[in-house]
Amino acid sequence: HPRFFTRGQLSLVNDSEAIILGKLLRYKVATQADLGNELTFSQQSISRMLNTLQSRGMVIKGAADKNSRRGQPSFRFYLNPKFAYSIGISLMANGVSLALINFAGEAIDYSIPSIDNMTKDNVFAVLSAGINALLDKNHLDLDSIFVTGFYTDVQSGMFNTPDSLNDFALTGLNELFAKALNLPVWSDNDGNAAAIAESIGGIGKTLDSFAYFYFATGIGGGVINKRGLFKGV
C-alpha cells in the first residue's frame, strides 16, 4: 500500500533499520546512547537511521533523558504505536480468536467470535466479520493493517491439522488467508507463535535464548535463540 511503500520500494526498511526497530520493540524506550551500547553501528549511523525512521513516522522522538550530560542531551526514542497495526488470528481446533496489535507490539483489543463448524467458508465469514468489527470499534480501516513482527521462514503456511480442521490440512494457508481476507499474511504453528509472543511481551524480554512449552489440545512449544526464532529439530 502507498501508505507504507513508495514506488519501487521493495521493503519497508533495510536490515540495519530493522535492527533498530527490533531494539525499540524490545525495550520500548531507548536513547541513541543506549542503542550505541547494544549495537556495533557508529553513533553517526544510529543517528541517521533514527532520523530516517522518524521522518517516515515509525519512530517518535521524545523528551531528553534527565540523566544525560549538560550540553549533550540524549533524547528518548520509541516506536510510534499508530504507524501500523496487525491482526493476530489463532486458528484452533474448535474456534478462532483475533487480536489487534499496534506497531509497538501492544495488544489493544481482542475478539473470540463463536463458530459452529470449522470449514473454510464458515471460518472466513467469521474472521471477516470479526476483523471489520475490531477495526470499526477502534476507528481504523484496512489500510492501517500491515504485517509486523518476527521473521519466520514458513513460506507457504502448510500444516498437518487436527481432524476438526481437515478443510485446512496441507493447504498453503498464507495464500489462502491473504486472498480470503485481502490482507498480507504470515503464519506459524501455535507453539512458535507463543514463544515469539513471550519473547516480545513476557519474561523473554530479559533473555536472549529460552525454550517455551505450550499446552493446548496437545503439547508444543518453540525455541528463541539469540532473540530470534530457532527453526529445526
GROMACS .gro file of N, CA, C and O in nm, residues 145-231:
model
  348
  145ILE      N    1  -0.359  -0.177   0.830
  145ILE     CA    2  -0.310  -0.310   0.868
  145ILE      C    3  -0.186  -0.345   0.789
  145ILE      O    4  -0.181  -0.332   0.668
  146PHE      N    5  -0.084  -0.390   0.861
  146PHE     CA    6   0.042  -0.430   0.800
  146PHE      C    7   0.097  -0.547   0.879
  146PHE      O    8   0.071  -0.560   0.998
  147VAL      N    9   0.174  -0.633   0.812
  147VAL     CA   10   0.235  -0.746   0.882
  147VAL      C   11   0.359  -0.698   0.955
  147VAL      O   12   0.454  -0.651   0.893
  148THR      N   13   0.358  -0.708   1.087
  148THR     CA   14   0.474  -0.671   1.167
  148THR      C   15   0.507  -0.785   1.260
  148THR      O   16   0.424  -0.867   1.294
  149GLY      N   17   0.633  -0.793   1.305
  149GLY     CA   18   0.669  -0.898   1.400
  149GLY      C   19   0.793  -0.973   1.360
  149GLY      O   20   0.876  -0.924   1.284
  150PHE      N   21   0.807  -1.093   1.412
  150PHE     CA   22   0.923  -1.177   1.388
  150PHE      C   23   0.927  -1.223   1.243
  150PHE      O   24   0.825  -1.242   1.178
  151TYR      N   25   1.049  -1.248   1.194
  151TYR     CA   26   1.064  -1.316   1.066
  151TYR      C   27   1.045  -1.465   1.087
  151TYR      O   28   1.093  -1.523   1.183
  152THR      N   29   0.971  -1.528   1.000
  152THR     CA   30   0.957  -1.674   1.003
  152THR      C   31   0.976  -1.728   0.863
  152THR      O   32   0.937  -1.664   0.765
  153ASP      N   33   1.040  -1.843   0.850
  153ASP     CA   34   1.067  -1.897   0.717
  153ASP      C   35   0.958  -1.992   0.669
  153ASP      O   36   0.978  -2.069   0.575
  154VAL      N   37   0.841  -1.991   0.733
  154VAL     CA   38   0.728  -2.069   0.682
  154VAL      C   39   0.673  -1.995   0.562
  154VAL      O   40   0.604  -1.894   0.575
  155GLN      N   41   0.707  -2.042   0.441
  155GLN     CA   42   0.673  -1.968   0.320
  155GLN      C   43   0.529  -1.987   0.277
  155GLN      O   44   0.458  -1.893   0.248
  156SER      N   45   0.484  -2.112   0.272
  156SER     CA   46   0.351  -2.138   0.219
  156SER      C   47   0.246  -2.151   0.329
  156SER      O   48   0.127  -2.135   0.303
  157GLY      N   49   0.289  -2.181   0.451
  157GLY     CA   50   0.195  -2.199   0.560
  157GLY      C   51   0.120  -2.331   0.550
  157GLY      O   52  -0.002  -2.334   0.570
  158MET      N   53   0.190  -2.439   0.520
  158MET     CA   54   0.125  -2.570   0.511
  158MET      C   55   0.144  -2.644   0.643
  158MET      O   56   0.255  -2.658   0.693
  159PHE      N   57   0.032  -2.694   0.701
  159PHE     CA   58   0.036  -2.759   0.831
  159PHE      C   59  -0.046  -2.888   0.828
  159PHE      O   60  -0.146  -2.898   0.757
  160ASN      N   61  -0.003  -2.984   0.908
  160ASN     CA   62  -0.080  -3.106   0.930
  160ASN      C   63  -0.175  -3.077   1.046
  160ASN      O   64  -0.132  -3.063   1.159
  161THR      N   65  -0.304  -3.068   1.018
  161THR     CA   66  -0.401  -3.016   1.115
  161THR      C   67  -0.473  -3.127   1.191
  161THR      O   68  -0.475  -3.242   1.148
  162PRO      N   69  -0.539  -3.093   1.304
  162PRO     CA   70  -0.627  -3.189   1.371
  162PRO      C   71  -0.750  -3.217   1.285
  162PRO      O   72  -0.779  -3.145   1.190
  163ASP      N   73  -0.824  -3.323   1.322
  163ASP     CA   74  -0.937  -3.367   1.239
  163ASP      C   75  -1.039  -3.257   1.214
  163ASP      O   76  -1.095  -3.246   1.105
  164SER      N   77  -1.065  -3.174   1.316
  164SER     CA   78  -1.168  -3.071   1.301
  164SER      C   79  -1.129  -2.964   1.199
  164SER      O   80  -1.214  -2.887   1.154
  165LEU      N   81  -0.999  -2.960   1.162
  165LEU     CA   82  -0.952  -2.861   1.065
  165LEU      C   83  -0.907  -2.927   0.934
  165LEU      O   84  -0.820  -2.874   0.863
  166ASN      N   85  -0.969  -3.040   0.901
  166ASN     CA   86  -0.930  -3.111   0.779
  166ASN      C   87  -0.944  -3.024   0.654
  166ASN      O   88  -0.873  -3.044   0.556
  167ASP      N   89  -1.036  -2.930   0.658
  167ASP     CA   90  -1.057  -2.843   0.543
  167ASP      C   91  -0.935  -2.755   0.515
  167ASP      O   92  -0.920  -2.701   0.405
  168PHE      N   93  -0.846  -2.741   0.616
  168PHE     CA   94  -0.726  -2.658   0.601
  168PHE      C   95  -0.598  -2.741   0.592
  168PHE      O   96  -0.489  -2.684   0.584
  169ALA      N   97  -0.609  -2.872   0.594
  169ALA     CA   98  -0.491  -2.959   0.600
  169ALA      C   99  -0.406  -2.948   0.475
  169ALA      O  100  -0.458  -2.948   0.363
  170LEU      N  101  -0.274  -2.938   0.495
  170LEU     CA  102  -0.176  -2.938   0.387
  170LEU      C  103  -0.213  -2.841   0.275
  170LEU      O  104  -0.200  -2.870   0.156
  171THR      N  105  -0.264  -2.725   0.316
  171THR     CA  106  -0.302  -2.618   0.224
  171THR      C  107  -0.212  -2.498   0.250
  171THR      O  108  -0.172  -2.473   0.363
  172GLY      N  109  -0.177  -2.425   0.146
  172GLY     CA  110  -0.096  -2.305   0.163
  172GLY      C  111  -0.178  -2.196   0.232
  172GLY      O  112  -0.247  -2.118   0.168
  173LEU      N  113  -0.171  -2.193   0.366
  173LEU     CA  114  -0.257  -2.103   0.442
  173LEU      C  115  -0.225  -1.956   0.418
  173LEU      O  116  -0.315  -1.871   0.421
  174ASN      N  117  -0.097  -1.924   0.396
  174ASN     CA  118  -0.063  -1.784   0.373
  174ASN      C  119  -0.139  -1.727   0.254
  174ASN      O  120  -0.203  -1.622   0.262
  175GLU      N  121  -0.132  -1.797   0.142
  175GLU     CA  122  -0.201  -1.750   0.021
  175GLU      C  123  -0.352  -1.758   0.037
  175GLU      O  124  -0.425  -1.668  -0.005
  176LEU      N  125  -0.399  -1.866   0.101
  176LEU     CA  126  -0.542  -1.886   0.120
  176LEU      C  127  -0.603  -1.774   0.204
  176LEU      O  128  -0.705  -1.713   0.167
  177PHE      N  129  -0.541  -1.743   0.319
  177PHE     CA  130  -0.594  -1.639   0.407
  177PHE      C  131  -0.575  -1.499   0.347
  177PHE      O  132  -0.662  -1.413   0.363
  178ALA      N  133  -0.463  -1.477   0.280
  178ALA     CA  134  -0.439  -1.347   0.218
  178ALA      C  135  -0.545  -1.316   0.113
  178ALA      O  136  -0.596  -1.204   0.105
  179LYS      N  137  -0.580  -1.416   0.033
  179LYS     CA  138  -0.681  -1.396  -0.070
  179LYS      C  139  -0.819  -1.378  -0.010
  179LYS      O  140  -0.896  -1.291  -0.054
  180ALA      N  141  -0.852  -1.458   0.092
  180ALA     CA  142  -0.986  -1.451   0.151
  180ALA      C  143  -1.008  -1.323   0.230
  180ALA      O  144  -1.119  -1.268   0.231
  181LEU      N  145  -0.904  -1.274   0.298
  181LEU     CA  146  -0.918  -1.158   0.386
  181LEU      C  147  -0.866  -1.028   0.324
  181LEU      O  148  -0.880  -0.922   0.384
  182ASN      N  149  -0.801  -1.039   0.207
  182ASN     CA  150  -0.746  -0.923   0.139
  182ASN      C  151  -0.645  -0.849   0.228
  182ASN      O  152  -0.645  -0.726   0.237
  183LEU      N  153  -0.559  -0.928   0.292
  183LEU     CA  154  -0.456  -0.874   0.381
  183LEU      C  155  -0.326  -0.951   0.360
  183LEU      O  156  -0.328  -1.069   0.323
  184PRO      N  157  -0.210  -0.888   0.386
  184PRO     CA  158  -0.085  -0.964   0.386
  184PRO      C  159  -0.083  -1.059   0.505
  184PRO      O  160  -0.131  -1.025   0.613
  185VAL      N  161  -0.030  -1.179   0.486
  185VAL     CA  162  -0.039  -1.283   0.589
  185VAL      C  163   0.094  -1.356   0.603
  185VAL      O  164   0.161  -1.386   0.504
  186TRP      N  165   0.136  -1.382   0.726
  186TRP     CA  166   0.236  -1.485   0.752
  186TRP      C  167   0.184  -1.572   0.865
  186TRP      O  168   0.102  -1.531   0.945
  187SER      N  169   0.231  -1.696   0.868
  187SER     CA  170   0.177  -1.792   0.965
  187SER      C  171   0.288  -1.875   1.026
  187SER      O  172   0.397  -1.888   0.970
  188ASP      N  173   0.257  -1.932   1.140
  188ASP     CA  174   0.345  -2.029   1.204
  188ASP      C  175   0.260  -2.112   1.297
  188ASP      O  176   0.142  -2.081   1.321
  189ASN      N  177   0.316  -2.222   1.349
  189ASN     CA  178   0.237  -2.304   1.440
  189ASN      C  179   0.223  -2.236   1.576
  189ASN      O  180   0.295  -2.142   1.608
  190ASP      N  181   0.126  -2.284   1.654
  190ASP     CA  182   0.092  -2.215   1.778
  190ASP      C  183   0.206  -2.213   1.879
  190ASP      O  184   0.223  -2.116   1.953
  191GLY      N  185   0.287  -2.318   1.882
  191GLY     CA  186   0.399  -2.321   1.976
  191GLY      C  187   0.502  -2.214   1.946
  191GLY      O  188   0.550  -2.143   2.037
  192ASN      N  189   0.538  -2.201   1.818
  192ASN     CA  190   0.632  -2.097   1.779
  192ASN      C  191   0.573  -1.958   1.803
  192ASN      O  192   0.643  -1.867   1.848
  193ALA      N  193   0.445  -1.940   1.769
  193ALA     CA  194   0.380  -1.811   1.790
  193ALA      C  195   0.380  -1.773   1.938
  193ALA      O  196   0.402  -1.657   1.973
  194ALA      N  197   0.355  -1.871   2.025
  194ALA     CA  198   0.356  -1.844   2.169
  194ALA      C  199   0.495  -1.805   2.217
  194ALA      O  200   0.512  -1.716   2.302
  195ALA      N  201   0.598  -1.871   2.163
  195ALA     CA  202   0.736  -1.838   2.200
  195ALA      C  203   0.771  -1.696   2.155
  195ALA      O  204   0.837  -1.621   2.227
  196ILE      N  205   0.727  -1.659   2.034
  196ILE     CA  206   0.751  -1.523   1.984
  196ILE      C  207   0.684  -1.421   2.075
  196ILE      O  208   0.743  -1.319   2.112
  197ALA      N  209   0.557  -1.449   2.112
  197ALA     CA  210   0.485  -1.357   2.200
  197ALA      C  211   0.554  -1.342   2.334
  197ALA      O  212   0.564  -1.231   2.389
  198GLU      N  213   0.605  -1.452   2.388
  198GLU     CA  214   0.675  -1.446   2.517
  198GLU      C  215   0.803  -1.364   2.505
  198GLU      O  216   0.841  -1.290   2.596
  199SER      N  217   0.870  -1.375   2.390
  199SER     CA  218   0.994  -1.301   2.370
  199SER      C  219   0.969  -1.151   2.360
  199SER      O  220   1.047  -1.070   2.411
  200ILE      N  221   0.857  -1.113   2.297
  200ILE     CA  222   0.827  -0.971   2.277
  200ILE      C  223   0.761  -0.908   2.399
  200ILE      O  224   0.793  -0.796   2.438
  201GLY      N  225   0.670  -0.983   2.464
  201GLY     CA  226   0.590  -0.921   2.568
  201GLY      C  227   0.598  -0.983   2.705
  201GLY      O  228   0.533  -0.936   2.798
  202GLY      N  229   0.678  -1.088   2.723
  202GLY     CA  230   0.682  -1.157   2.851
  202GLY      C  231   0.820  -1.158   2.913
  202GLY      O  232   0.903  -1.069   2.889
  203ILE      N  233   0.849  -1.264   2.989
  203ILE     CA  234   0.978  -1.276   3.057
  203ILE      C  235   1.092  -1.286   2.958
  203ILE      O  236   1.208  -1.255   2.988
  204GLY      N  237   1.058  -1.324   2.833
  204GLY     CA  238   1.161  -1.335   2.730
  204GLY      C  239   1.229  -1.204   2.697
  204GLY      O  240   1.336  -1.203   2.635
  205LYS      N  241   1.170  -1.091   2.736
  205LYS     CA  242   1.234  -0.962   2.711
  205LYS      C  243   1.368  -0.951   2.784
  205LYS      O  244   1.453  -0.870   2.745
  206THR      N  245   1.387  -1.031   2.889
  206THR     CA  246   1.511  -1.025   2.966
  206THR      C  247   1.607  -1.137   2.930
  206THR      O  248   1.713  -1.147   2.989
  207LEU      N  249   1.570  -1.221   2.833
  207LEU     CA  250   1.650  -1.338   2.798
  207LEU      C  251   1.686  -1.338   2.650
  207LEU      O  252   1.601  -1.312   2.566
  208ASP      N  253   1.811  -1.370   2.619
  208ASP     CA  254   1.850  -1.382   2.479
  208ASP      C  255   1.800  -1.513   2.418
  208ASP      O  256   1.767  -1.519   2.300
  209SER      N  257   1.799  -1.619   2.499
  209SER     CA  258   1.760  -1.751   2.450
  209SER      C  259   1.679  -1.823   2.556
  209SER      O  260   1.706  -1.813   2.676
  210PHE      N  261   1.576  -1.894   2.512
  210PHE     CA  262   1.496  -1.973   2.605
  210PHE      C  263   1.410  -2.072   2.527
  210PHE      O  264   1.389  -2.058   2.406
  211ALA      N  265   1.362  -2.174   2.597
  211ALA     CA  266   1.266  -2.269   2.540
  211ALA      C  267   1.130  -2.243   2.604
  211ALA      O  268   1.120  -2.216   2.723
  212TYR      N  269   1.026  -2.252   2.523
  212TYR     CA  270   0.890  -2.225   2.570
  212TYR      C  271   0.804  -2.348   2.547
  212TYR      O  272   0.802  -2.404   2.437
  213PHE      N  273   0.735  -2.393   2.651
  213PHE     CA  274   0.645  -2.508   2.640
  213PHE      C  275   0.501  -2.460   2.636
  213PHE      O  276   0.460  -2.376   2.717
  214TYR      N  277   0.425  -2.512   2.541
  214TYR     CA  278   0.290  -2.466   2.515
  214TYR      C  279   0.192  -2.582   2.527
  214TYR      O  280   0.208  -2.685   2.459
  215PHE      N  281   0.094  -2.568   2.616
  215PHE     CA  282  -0.004  -2.673   2.640
  215PHE      C  283  -0.140  -2.628   2.591
  215PHE      O  284  -0.195  -2.531   2.641
  216ALA      N  285  -0.194  -2.696   2.491
  216ALA     CA  286  -0.327  -2.666   2.439
  216ALA      C  287  -0.399  -2.800   2.421
  216ALA      O  288  -0.410  -2.877   2.516
  217THR      N  289  -0.449  -2.828   2.299
  217THR     CA  290  -0.507  -2.961   2.275
  217THR      C  291  -0.397  -3.066   2.273
  217THR      O  292  -0.424  -3.185   2.287
  218GLY      N  293  -0.275  -3.023   2.253
  218GLY     CA  294  -0.158  -3.110   2.260
  218GLY      C  295  -0.047  -3.035   2.330
  218GLY      O  296  -0.069  -2.930   2.392
  219ILE      N  297   0.074  -3.089   2.324
  219ILE     CA  298   0.190  -3.025   2.385
  219ILE      C  299   0.284  -2.979   2.274
  219ILE      O  300   0.321  -3.057   2.186
  220GLY      N  301   0.320  -2.852   2.276
  220GLY     CA  302   0.411  -2.798   2.175
  220GLY      C  303   0.503  -2.697   2.238
  220GLY      O  304   0.525  -2.697   2.359
  221GLY      N  305   0.557  -2.612   2.156
  221GLY     CA  306   0.646  -2.510   2.209
  221GLY      C  307   0.735  -2.455   2.101
  221GLY      O  308   0.721  -2.487   1.982
  222GLY      N  309   0.826  -2.370   2.142
  222GLY     CA  310   0.921  -2.309   2.050
  222GLY      C  311   1.048  -2.272   2.121
  222GLY      O  312   1.054  -2.272   2.244
  223VAL      N  313   1.152  -2.243   2.042
  223VAL     CA  314   1.282  -2.206   2.097
  223VAL      C  315   1.323  -2.070   2.041
  223VAL      O  316   1.319  -2.049   1.919
  224ILE      N  317   1.357  -1.979   2.129
  224ILE     CA  318   1.414  -1.850   2.090
  224ILE      C  319   1.564  -1.858   2.115
  224ILE      O  320   1.609  -1.883   2.227
  225ASN      N  321   1.641  -1.839   2.009
  225ASN     CA  322   1.787  -1.846   2.017
  225ASN      C  323   1.846  -1.713   1.973
  225ASN      O  324   1.822  -1.668   1.861
  226LYS      N  325   1.919  -1.647   2.063
  226LYS     CA  326   1.978  -1.516   2.036
  226LYS      C  327   1.871  -1.418   1.987
  226LYS      O  328   1.890  -1.345   1.892
  227ARG      N  329   1.756  -1.424   2.054
  227ARG     CA  330   1.642  -1.335   2.031
  227ARG      C  331   1.578  -1.353   1.894
  227ARG      O  332   1.505  -1.267   1.847
  228GLY      N  333   1.603  -1.465   1.831
  228GLY     CA  334   1.535  -1.499   1.706
  228GLY      C  335   1.472  -1.636   1.719
  228GLY      O  336   1.513  -1.719   1.800
  229LEU      N  337   1.369  -1.660   1.638
  229LEU     CA  338   1.303  -1.789   1.642
  229LEU      C  339   1.392  -1.896   1.581
  229LEU      O  340   1.438  -1.883   1.468
  230PHE      N  341   1.418  -2.001   1.656
  230PHE     CA  342   1.500  -2.113   1.608
  230PHE      C  343   1.412  -2.212   1.535
  230PHE      O  344   1.311  -2.259   1.589
  231LYS      N  345   1.447  -2.243   1.411
  231LYS     CA  346   1.370  -2.337   1.331
  231LYS      C  347   1.452  -2.464   1.312
  231LYS      O  348   1.570  -2.460   1.280
   0.00000   0.00000   0.00000
